[in-house]
């Protein structure tokens, strides 16, 4: 079943962090009960790529005799798959490690490790200075986990944070621990070549490399055979996907890959994330338009509405370019295609007028949803080396709240468009409010809730929506002749 967010009770004794700066999600991997001798507990922070990576880690360690557990106190090995995008994310993980080490004192044999994006930057501090973990493993070194665990079992600390130009884990079948049994992630590429000045991803996940197209399509076929109805193609920048066969006779770009996955089954919904505005081509948009089972939803991070700030961010496009890409989306896919974004308030030297440009871009595009943050300087980035973080914190917070308020108004309006219409909904689970109602999403990624009747998880249901709650659509199942 899909894993809920964990309760961050360990933050109760600390000053309350700004909610906008917490990791996007925190998930505990579901338990497996194969009778294996050792128990693995994985907590994943941040983005979908981390959740997908935790499934790869679980698969690797399942072959080494580990069952996953949802009970931290019962674990022999505790792994935190970390996010390093925001400062508060790192603070959250640090506090969590303190709590986990209190369990370790009661169970000295418990091994504690950090995976993912924080590994390279904080390896020395975690292992040698603070001594709060036993092993540190970067995102390209998960195959080495069995050897690293053996090293720790032998009484030594262990670390491997080397980045790879080839590793894609294409041959590893993930253990679908973070799935609801209906939707699954497929990682199609790793790393990022976009050197945005505010971002640590190129340093924590390395250069871009694309996975073999045939292995991706086969994974989609295997998921359909296992009863899954939706896949999300994942990458730091999926639109820059490009794979070539060893002999160079076959080349596949993202639009072509997207079509191959869509053709696996008309009953398989296809989503993808994340897109970089510079790479979202008309070819991709026309591919989306041709196939009903490719969801009409794009995550198109703008980061700012001002061209000077975008140049400082090294986004490689200006506002006019971004607006042209949005116009292409509307021209090819129509006004009903959902667009979401990321916005950063208070980037280095941002003026009040430039902040107003971000608000005006939100008005121009009318996003369905946004991830919104104030700027948090990350060590090692170009911005940290070259630019002064000179916007006062209170100004950042005020600008962020203005962005949130403006976006919430547009989100409500975009949801209101769905009222009075019939939506095809893929049922994912019961509604959080009642077992008498089911919950799923439409093509635009909006949550739709309706009475259960005889429908069940995994069904496609046509729902006539009668109410917009601001965060979901309510309706009744209908028959379409």
Coordinates of C-alpha atoms in Angstrom, one line a residue:
X1 CA 0.0 0.0 0.0
X2 CA 1.0 3.6 -0.4
X3 CA 3.0 4.9 2.5
X4 CA 1.8 7.9 4.5
X5 CA 4.1 10.7 5.5
X6 CA 5.7 10.0 8.9
X7 CA 4.9 12.2 11.8
X8 CA 7.8 14.5 12.5
X9 CA 7.3 14.2 16.3
X10 CA 11.1 14.5 16.9
X11 CA 10.8 18.2 15.9
X12 CA 8.5 19.0 18.8
X13 CA 11.2 20.0 21.1
X14 CA 13.0 22.2 18.5
X15 CA 12.0 25.6 17.2
X16 CA 9.3 25.1 14.6
X17 CA 11.0 25.3 11.1
X18 CA 9.4 27.2 8.4
X19 CA 6.9 24.8 6.8
X20 CA 7.9 25.9 3.3
X21 CA 11.5 24.8 3.8
X22 CA 10.7 21.2 5.0
X23 CA 11.3 18.3 2.7
X24 CA 8.5 17.8 0.3
X25 CA 7.7 14.4 1.6
X26 CA 9.0 11.9 4.1
X27 CA 8.1 8.2 3.6
X28 CA 8.8 5.0 5.5
X29 CA 9.1 2.0 3.2
X30 CA 6.5 -0.7 3.7
X31 CA 7.3 -4.0 5.4
X32 CA 8.1 -7.2 3.5
X33 CA 7.8 -10.5 5.3
X34 CA 9.7 -13.1 3.5
X35 CA 11.3 -14.6 6.6
X36 CA 14.7 -13.0 5.9
X37 CA 17.1 -12.9 8.8
X38 CA 17.8 -9.2 9.1
X39 CA 15.5 -6.2 9.1
X40 CA 16.0 -3.0 7.0
X41 CA 14.2 0.2 7.9
X42 CA 14.4 3.0 5.2
X43 CA 13.2 6.5 5.6
X44 CA 13.1 8.6 2.4
X45 CA 13.2 12.3 2.2
X46 CA 12.4 14.8 -0.5
X47 CA 11.7 14.0 -4.1
X48 CA 10.3 11.1 -6.1
X49 CA 13.8 10.2 -7.3
X50 CA 14.7 9.4 -3.6
X51 CA 11.6 7.2 -3.2
X52 CA 12.5 5.4 -6.4
X53 CA 16.1 4.9 -5.2
X54 CA 14.9 3.4 -1.9
X55 CA 13.1 0.8 -3.9
X56 CA 16.4 0.0 -5.8
X57 CA 18.2 -0.2 -2.4
X58 CA 15.6 -2.5 -1.0
X59 CA 15.9 -4.8 -4.1
X60 CA 19.7 -5.0 -3.7
X61 CA 19.5 -5.7 0.0
X62 CA 16.7 -8.2 -0.4
X63 CA 19.1 -10.4 -2.3
X64 CA 21.5 -10.1 0.8
X65 CA 18.9 -11.4 3.3
X66 CA 17.1 -8.2 4.4
X67 CA 13.4 -7.8 4.9
X68 CA 12.1 -4.3 5.2
X69 CA 10.3 -3.2 8.4
X70 CA 8.2 -0.3 9.3
X71 CA 9.3 -0.6 13.0
X72 CA 12.4 1.4 13.6
X73 CA 13.0 -0.3 17.0
X74 CA 13.1 -3.7 15.4
X75 CA 15.6 -2.8 12.6
X76 CA 19.1 -4.2 12.2
X77 CA 19.9 -1.6 9.6
X78 CA 18.5 1.9 9.5
X79 CA 19.0 3.9 6.3
X80 CA 18.0 7.5 5.7
X81 CA 17.7 8.4 2.0
X82 CA 18.4 12.1 2.2
X83 CA 17.6 15.4 0.5
X84 CA 20.1 18.2 0.3
X85 CA 18.1 20.7 -1.7
X86 CA 17.2 23.0 1.2
X87 CA 19.0 23.8 4.4
X88 CA 16.0 22.8 6.6
X89 CA 15.9 19.4 5.0
X90 CA 19.4 18.8 6.3
X91 CA 18.4 20.1 9.7
X92 CA 15.5 17.7 9.8
X93 CA 17.7 14.7 8.9
X94 CA 20.2 15.7 11.6
X95 CA 17.6 15.7 14.3
X96 CA 16.2 12.4 13.0
X97 CA 19.7 10.9 13.3
X98 CA 19.9 12.0 16.9
X99 CA 16.6 10.3 17.6
X100 CA 17.7 7.1 15.8
X101 CA 20.9 7.0 17.8
X102 CA 18.9 6.8 21.0
X103 CA 17.5 3.5 19.7
X104 CA 21.0 2.4 18.8
X105 CA 22.1 2.9 22.4
X106 CA 19.5 0.4 23.4
X107 CA 20.4 -1.9 20.5
X108 CA 24.2 -1.6 20.0
X109 CA 24.1 -4.0 17.0
X110 CA 21.9 -1.6 15.0
X111 CA 23.7 -0.2 11.9
X112 CA 22.8 3.4 10.8
X113 CA 23.6 4.8 7.4
X114 CA 22.9 7.8 5.3
X115 CA 22.2 7.5 1.6
X116 CA 21.7 9.9 -1.3
X117 CA 22.2 13.6 -1.7
X118 CA 23.7 14.5 1.7
X119 CA 26.3 11.7 1.5
X120 CA 29.1 13.5 -0.4
X121 CA 28.8 16.8 1.3
X122 CA 28.6 15.7 4.9
X123 CA 30.4 12.3 4.9
X124 CA 33.3 13.4 7.0
X125 CA 31.2 15.2 9.6
X126 CA 28.8 12.3 9.9
X127 CA 31.4 9.6 10.1
X128 CA 34.4 11.2 11.8
X129 CA 33.4 14.4 13.6
X130 CA 29.9 13.7 14.9
X131 CA 30.1 9.9 14.7
X132 CA 26.4 9.5 14.3
X133 CA 26.4 7.0 11.4
X134 CA 28.2 3.8 10.5
X135 CA 28.1 4.1 6.7
X136 CA 27.6 6.8 4.1
X137 CA 26.6 5.8 0.5
X138 CA 26.2 8.1 -2.4
X139 CA 23.4 7.7 -5.1
X140 CA 25.7 5.9 -7.6
X141 CA 27.1 3.4 -5.1
X142 CA 24.1 1.4 -4.0
X143 CA 25.5 -1.8 -5.7
X144 CA 28.3 -1.5 -3.2
X145 CA 26.0 -1.7 -0.1
X146 CA 26.6 -5.4 0.6
X147 CA 30.3 -4.9 0.8
X148 CA 30.0 -1.8 2.8
X149 CA 27.6 -3.5 5.3
X150 CA 30.1 -6.3 5.6
X151 CA 32.8 -3.8 6.4
X152 CA 30.7 -2.3 9.2
X153 CA 29.8 -5.7 10.5
X154 CA 33.6 -6.2 10.8
X155 CA 33.9 -3.2 13.1
X156 CA 34.8 -0.5 10.6
X157 CA 33.1 2.6 9.3
X158 CA 32.3 2.5 5.6
X159 CA 31.9 5.1 2.8
X160 CA 31.4 5.2 -0.9
X161 CA 30.3 8.5 -2.5
X162 CA 31.9 8.1 -5.9
X163 CA 29.8 9.5 -8.7
X164 CA 29.5 7.5 -12.0
X165 CA 29.1 8.5 -15.6
X166 CA 27.5 5.1 -16.4
X167 CA 25.4 3.9 -13.5
X168 CA 21.6 3.8 -14.2
X169 CA 20.6 0.6 -12.2
X170 CA 18.8 -0.5 -15.4
X171 CA 19.1 -4.2 -14.6
X172 CA 17.7 -4.0 -11.1
X173 CA 14.0 -4.6 -10.6
X174 CA 12.9 -2.3 -7.8
X175 CA 10.9 -3.6 -4.8
X176 CA 7.8 -1.5 -5.1
X177 CA 7.6 -0.5 -1.4
X178 CA 6.4 3.0 -1.9
X179 CA 3.7 2.2 -4.3
X180 CA -0.1 2.0 -3.8
X181 CA -0.2 -1.0 -6.2
X182 CA -1.7 1.2 -8.9
X183 CA 1.0 3.7 -9.7
X184 CA 4.8 3.1 -9.9
X185 CA 7.9 5.1 -10.7
X186 CA 10.3 4.2 -13.5
X187 CA 13.7 6.0 -13.4
X188 CA 14.8 6.8 -16.9
X189 CA 17.9 8.8 -16.3
X190 CA 20.1 10.0 -13.5
X191 CA 22.1 13.2 -12.8
X192 CA 21.9 16.7 -14.2
X193 CA 24.0 18.8 -16.6
X194 CA 22.2 22.0 -15.9
X195 CA 24.4 24.1 -13.6
X196 CA 21.7 26.3 -12.0
X197 CA 23.6 28.5 -9.6
X198 CA 21.3 27.7 -6.6
X199 CA 21.3 23.9 -7.0
X200 CA 23.4 21.2 -5.5
X201 CA 22.0 18.3 -7.7
X202 CA 24.9 18.2 -10.3
X203 CA 27.3 17.9 -7.4
X204 CA 25.3 15.3 -5.4
X205 CA 24.0 13.2 -8.3
X206 CA 26.6 13.8 -11.0
X207 CA 26.3 14.2 -14.8
X208 CA 23.4 13.1 -16.9
X209 CA 23.2 9.6 -18.2
X210 CA 20.2 7.9 -19.8
X211 CA 19.0 4.4 -19.3
X212 CA 18.6 1.9 -22.1
X213 CA 15.3 2.6 -23.7
X214 CA 14.5 -1.1 -24.1
X215 CA 14.9 -1.8 -20.4
X216 CA 12.5 1.1 -19.6
X217 CA 9.8 -0.2 -22.0
X218 CA 10.3 -3.7 -20.5
X219 CA 9.9 -2.4 -17.0
X220 CA 6.6 -0.7 -18.1
X221 CA 5.4 -4.0 -19.6
X222 CA 6.3 -5.9 -16.4
X223 CA 4.3 -3.4 -14.4
X224 CA 1.3 -3.8 -16.6
X225 CA 1.5 -7.5 -16.2
X226 CA 1.6 -7.1 -12.5
X227 CA -1.6 -5.0 -12.5
X228 CA -0.3 -1.5 -12.4
X229 CA -2.3 1.2 -14.2
X230 CA 0.1 4.2 -14.1
X231 CA 3.8 4.9 -14.4
X232 CA 5.7 8.1 -13.8
X233 CA 8.9 8.5 -15.8
X234 CA 11.5 10.1 -13.5
X235 CA 14.6 12.1 -14.0
X236 CA 16.2 15.3 -12.8
X237 CA 15.4 16.6 -16.3
X238 CA 13.5 14.0 -18.3
X239 CA 13.3 16.1 -21.4
X240 CA 17.0 15.9 -22.0
X241 CA 16.8 12.0 -22.1
X242 CA 18.9 10.7 -25.0
X243 CA 20.0 7.2 -25.4
X244 CA 22.0 5.5 -28.1
X245 CA 22.7 1.8 -28.6
X246 CA 26.3 0.7 -28.3
X247 CA 26.7 0.4 -32.1
X248 CA 25.1 3.8 -32.6
X249 CA 22.4 2.4 -34.9
X250 CA 19.5 3.3 -32.6
X251 CA 18.9 6.7 -31.0
X252 CA 16.0 7.6 -28.8
X253 CA 15.0 11.0 -27.5
X254 CA 12.5 11.7 -24.8
X255 CA 9.5 12.2 -27.1
X256 CA 10.2 8.9 -28.8
X257 CA 10.6 7.1 -25.4
X258 CA 7.4 8.7 -24.2
X259 CA 5.6 7.3 -27.2
X260 CA 7.1 3.8 -26.8
X261 CA 5.9 3.7 -23.1
X262 CA 2.4 5.0 -24.1
X263 CA 2.1 2.2 -26.7
X264 CA 2.8 -0.5 -24.1
X265 CA -1.0 -0.5 -23.2
X266 CA -3.8 2.0 -23.8
X267 CA -4.8 1.2 -20.2
X268 CA -1.5 2.4 -18.8
X269 CA -1.4 6.1 -17.8
X270 CA 1.9 7.8 -18.3
X271 CA 3.2 10.8 -16.4
X272 CA 6.7 12.3 -16.3
X273 CA 8.7 14.7 -14.1
X274 CA 10.6 16.9 -14.1
X275 CA 10.9 19.1 -17.2
X276 CA 13.4 21.9 -17.8
X277 CA 11.8 24.8 -19.8
X278 CA 14.7 24.9 -22.2
X279 CA 14.2 21.3 -23.2
X280 CA 10.4 20.9 -23.5
X281 CA 10.1 20.6 -27.3
X282 CA 7.0 20.8 -29.5
X283 CA 7.8 17.1 -30.4
X284 CA 7.1 16.2 -26.8
X285 CA 3.9 18.2 -26.7
X286 CA 2.6 16.7 -29.9
X287 CA 3.4 13.2 -28.6
X288 CA 1.3 14.1 -25.5
X289 CA -1.5 15.3 -27.7
X290 CA -1.5 12.1 -29.8
X291 CA -2.0 9.7 -26.9
X292 CA -4.9 9.9 -24.6
X293 CA -3.1 7.8 -22.0
X294 CA -0.3 10.4 -21.6
X295 CA -1.5 12.6 -18.8
X296 CA -2.1 16.3 -19.7
X297 CA 0.1 17.6 -16.9
X298 CA 3.5 19.3 -17.0
X299 CA 5.8 20.3 -14.2
X300 CA 7.6 23.3 -15.7
X301 CA 9.7 25.0 -13.1
X302 CA 10.1 28.7 -13.7
X303 CA 12.0 29.6 -10.5
X304 CA 11.5 33.4 -11.1
X305 CA 9.5 35.7 -13.4
X306 CA 12.3 38.1 -14.0
X307 CA 14.9 37.7 -16.7
X308 CA 17.8 39.3 -14.8
X309 CA 17.2 37.0 -11.9
X310 CA 16.9 34.0 -14.2
X311 CA 20.3 34.9 -15.7
X312 CA 21.8 35.0 -12.2
X313 CA 20.3 31.6 -11.6
X314 CA 21.9 30.3 -14.8
X315 CA 18.6 29.0 -16.0
X316 CA 19.6 29.5 -19.7
X317 CA 16.3 31.0 -20.7
X318 CA 14.6 34.4 -20.1
X319 CA 11.0 35.2 -19.3
X320 CA 10.0 35.6 -23.0
X321 CA 11.4 32.1 -23.7
X322 CA 9.4 30.7 -20.8
X323 CA 6.2 32.4 -21.9
X324 CA 6.7 31.1 -25.4
X325 CA 6.9 27.5 -24.1
X326 CA 3.7 28.0 -22.1
X327 CA 2.0 29.4 -25.2
X328 CA 3.1 26.2 -27.0
X329 CA 1.6 24.1 -24.3
X330 CA -1.7 26.0 -24.6
X331 CA -1.6 25.9 -28.4
X332 CA -0.9 22.2 -28.7
X333 CA -2.5 20.7 -25.6
X334 CA -5.2 23.3 -24.8
X335 CA -6.2 25.4 -21.8
X336 CA -7.1 22.3 -19.8
X337 CA -3.5 21.0 -19.7
X338 CA -2.3 21.4 -16.1
X339 CA 1.0 23.2 -15.5
X340 CA 2.8 23.3 -12.2
X341 CA 6.0 25.1 -11.3
X342 CA 8.7 25.8 -8.7
X343 CA 9.3 29.4 -7.5
X344 CA 12.1 30.8 -5.3
X345 CA 11.5 34.0 -3.4
X346 CA 14.3 36.3 -2.4
X347 CA 17.1 35.0 -4.6
X348 CA 20.4 37.0 -4.5
X349 CA 19.9 40.7 -5.1
X350 CA 16.3 40.3 -6.1
X351 CA 14.6 43.7 -6.0
X352 CA 11.0 44.4 -5.1
X353 CA 10.2 45.1 -8.8
X354 CA 11.7 41.8 -9.8
X355 CA 9.6 40.0 -7.1
X356 CA 6.5 41.7 -8.7
X357 CA 7.6 40.1 -12.0
X358 CA 7.3 36.7 -10.4
X359 CA 3.8 37.5 -9.2
X360 CA 2.9 38.7 -12.7
X361 CA 4.2 35.5 -14.2
X362 CA 2.0 33.5 -11.9
X363 CA -0.9 35.6 -13.1
X364 CA 0.1 35.2 -16.7
X365 CA 0.5 31.4 -16.7
X366 CA -2.3 30.6 -14.1
X367 CA -0.5 27.6 -12.7
X368 CA -2.5 24.7 -11.3
X369 CA 0.0 24.1 -8.5
X370 CA 3.4 25.2 -7.3
X371 CA 6.3 24.3 -5.0
X372 CA 7.3 27.6 -3.4
X373 CA 10.3 28.3 -1.2
X374 CA 12.4 31.2 -0.1
X375 CA 16.1 31.1 -1.2
X376 CA 18.3 28.9 0.9
X377 CA 22.0 29.2 0.1
X378 CA 23.6 25.8 -0.5
X379 CA 27.4 25.4 0.1
X380 CA 29.4 24.6 -3.0
X381 CA 27.0 26.0 -5.5
X382 CA 27.9 28.8 -7.9
X383 CA 25.6 31.2 -6.1
X384 CA 27.3 30.5 -2.7
X385 CA 30.7 31.2 -4.3
X386 CA 29.9 34.2 -6.5
X387 CA 26.7 35.9 -5.2
X388 CA 25.8 37.6 -2.0
X389 CA 22.7 36.2 -0.2
X390 CA 21.7 39.7 0.6
X391 CA 17.9 39.7 0.7
X392 CA 16.9 39.8 4.4
X393 CA 15.1 36.8 5.8
X394 CA 12.0 38.7 6.8
X395 CA 11.8 40.1 3.2
X396 CA 12.2 36.6 1.8
X397 CA 9.4 35.3 4.0
X398 CA 7.1 38.1 3.2
X399 CA 7.7 37.7 -0.6
X400 CA 7.2 33.9 -0.3
X401 CA 3.8 34.5 1.5
X402 CA 2.8 36.8 -1.3
X403 CA 3.7 34.1 -3.9
X404 CA 1.8 31.5 -1.9
X405 CA -1.3 33.7 -1.6
X406 CA -1.3 34.6 -5.3
X407 CA -0.8 30.9 -6.4
X408 CA -3.5 29.6 -4.0
X409 CA -6.0 31.9 -5.8
X410 CA -5.1 30.5 -9.2
X411 CA -5.1 26.9 -7.8
X412 CA -8.7 27.4 -6.6
X413 CA -9.7 28.9 -10.0
X414 CA -8.1 26.0 -11.9
X415 CA -9.9 23.5 -9.7
X416 CA -13.2 25.4 -10.3
X417 CA -12.8 24.7 -14.0
X418 CA -13.4 21.1 -13.3
X419 CA -16.8 21.6 -11.8
X420 CA -19.7 20.5 -14.0
X421 CA -17.4 18.3 -16.1
X422 CA -16.9 14.5 -16.4
X423 CA -13.4 13.4 -15.5
X424 CA -11.8 10.0 -16.0
X425 CA -10.4 9.1 -12.6
X426 CA -7.9 6.3 -11.8
X427 CA -8.9 5.0 -8.4
X428 CA -5.9 4.9 -6.1
X429 CA -7.3 4.3 -2.6
X430 CA -10.1 5.2 -0.1
X431 CA -10.7 8.8 0.7
X432 CA -8.9 10.0 3.8
X433 CA -12.2 11.1 5.2
X434 CA -14.3 8.0 4.7
X435 CA -14.1 4.4 3.7
X436 CA -17.4 5.0 1.8
X437 CA -15.6 7.2 -0.7
X438 CA -12.8 6.5 -3.1
X439 CA -10.0 8.8 -4.2
X440 CA -8.1 9.1 -7.4
X441 CA -6.6 11.6 -9.8
X442 CA -7.6 12.8 -13.2
X443 CA -5.3 13.4 -16.2
X444 CA -4.5 16.9 -14.8
X445 CA -3.2 15.3 -11.5
X446 CA -6.2 16.8 -9.5
X447 CA -7.6 14.7 -6.7
X448 CA -11.2 13.5 -7.3
X449 CA -13.3 12.0 -4.5
X450 CA -16.6 10.1 -5.1
X451 CA -18.9 7.5 -3.5
X452 CA -17.4 4.0 -3.5
X453 CA -20.4 2.0 -4.8
X454 CA -18.9 -1.2 -6.4
X455 CA -15.7 0.4 -7.7
X456 CA -12.3 -0.6 -6.4
X457 CA -8.6 0.4 -6.5
X458 CA -7.2 0.3 -10.0
X459 CA -10.5 1.0 -11.8
X460 CA -11.0 3.8 -14.3
X461 CA -14.2 5.6 -13.3
X462 CA -16.0 8.5 -15.1
X463 CA -16.9 11.1 -12.4
X464 CA -19.2 14.1 -12.9
X465 CA -17.8 16.7 -10.5
X466 CA -20.2 18.9 -8.6
X467 CA -18.0 20.6 -6.0
X468 CA -14.6 22.2 -5.7
X469 CA -13.1 22.2 -2.2
X470 CA -10.0 24.1 -3.2
X471 CA -7.8 21.0 -2.9
X472 CA -10.0 18.3 -4.4
X473 CA -13.0 17.7 -6.6
X474 CA -16.1 16.0 -5.4
X475 CA -18.5 14.1 -7.7
X476 CA -20.5 11.1 -8.6
X477 CA -19.7 8.2 -10.9
X478 CA -21.6 8.3 -14.2
X479 CA -22.1 6.1 -17.2
X480 CA -21.0 7.4 -20.6
X481 CA -22.7 5.9 -23.6

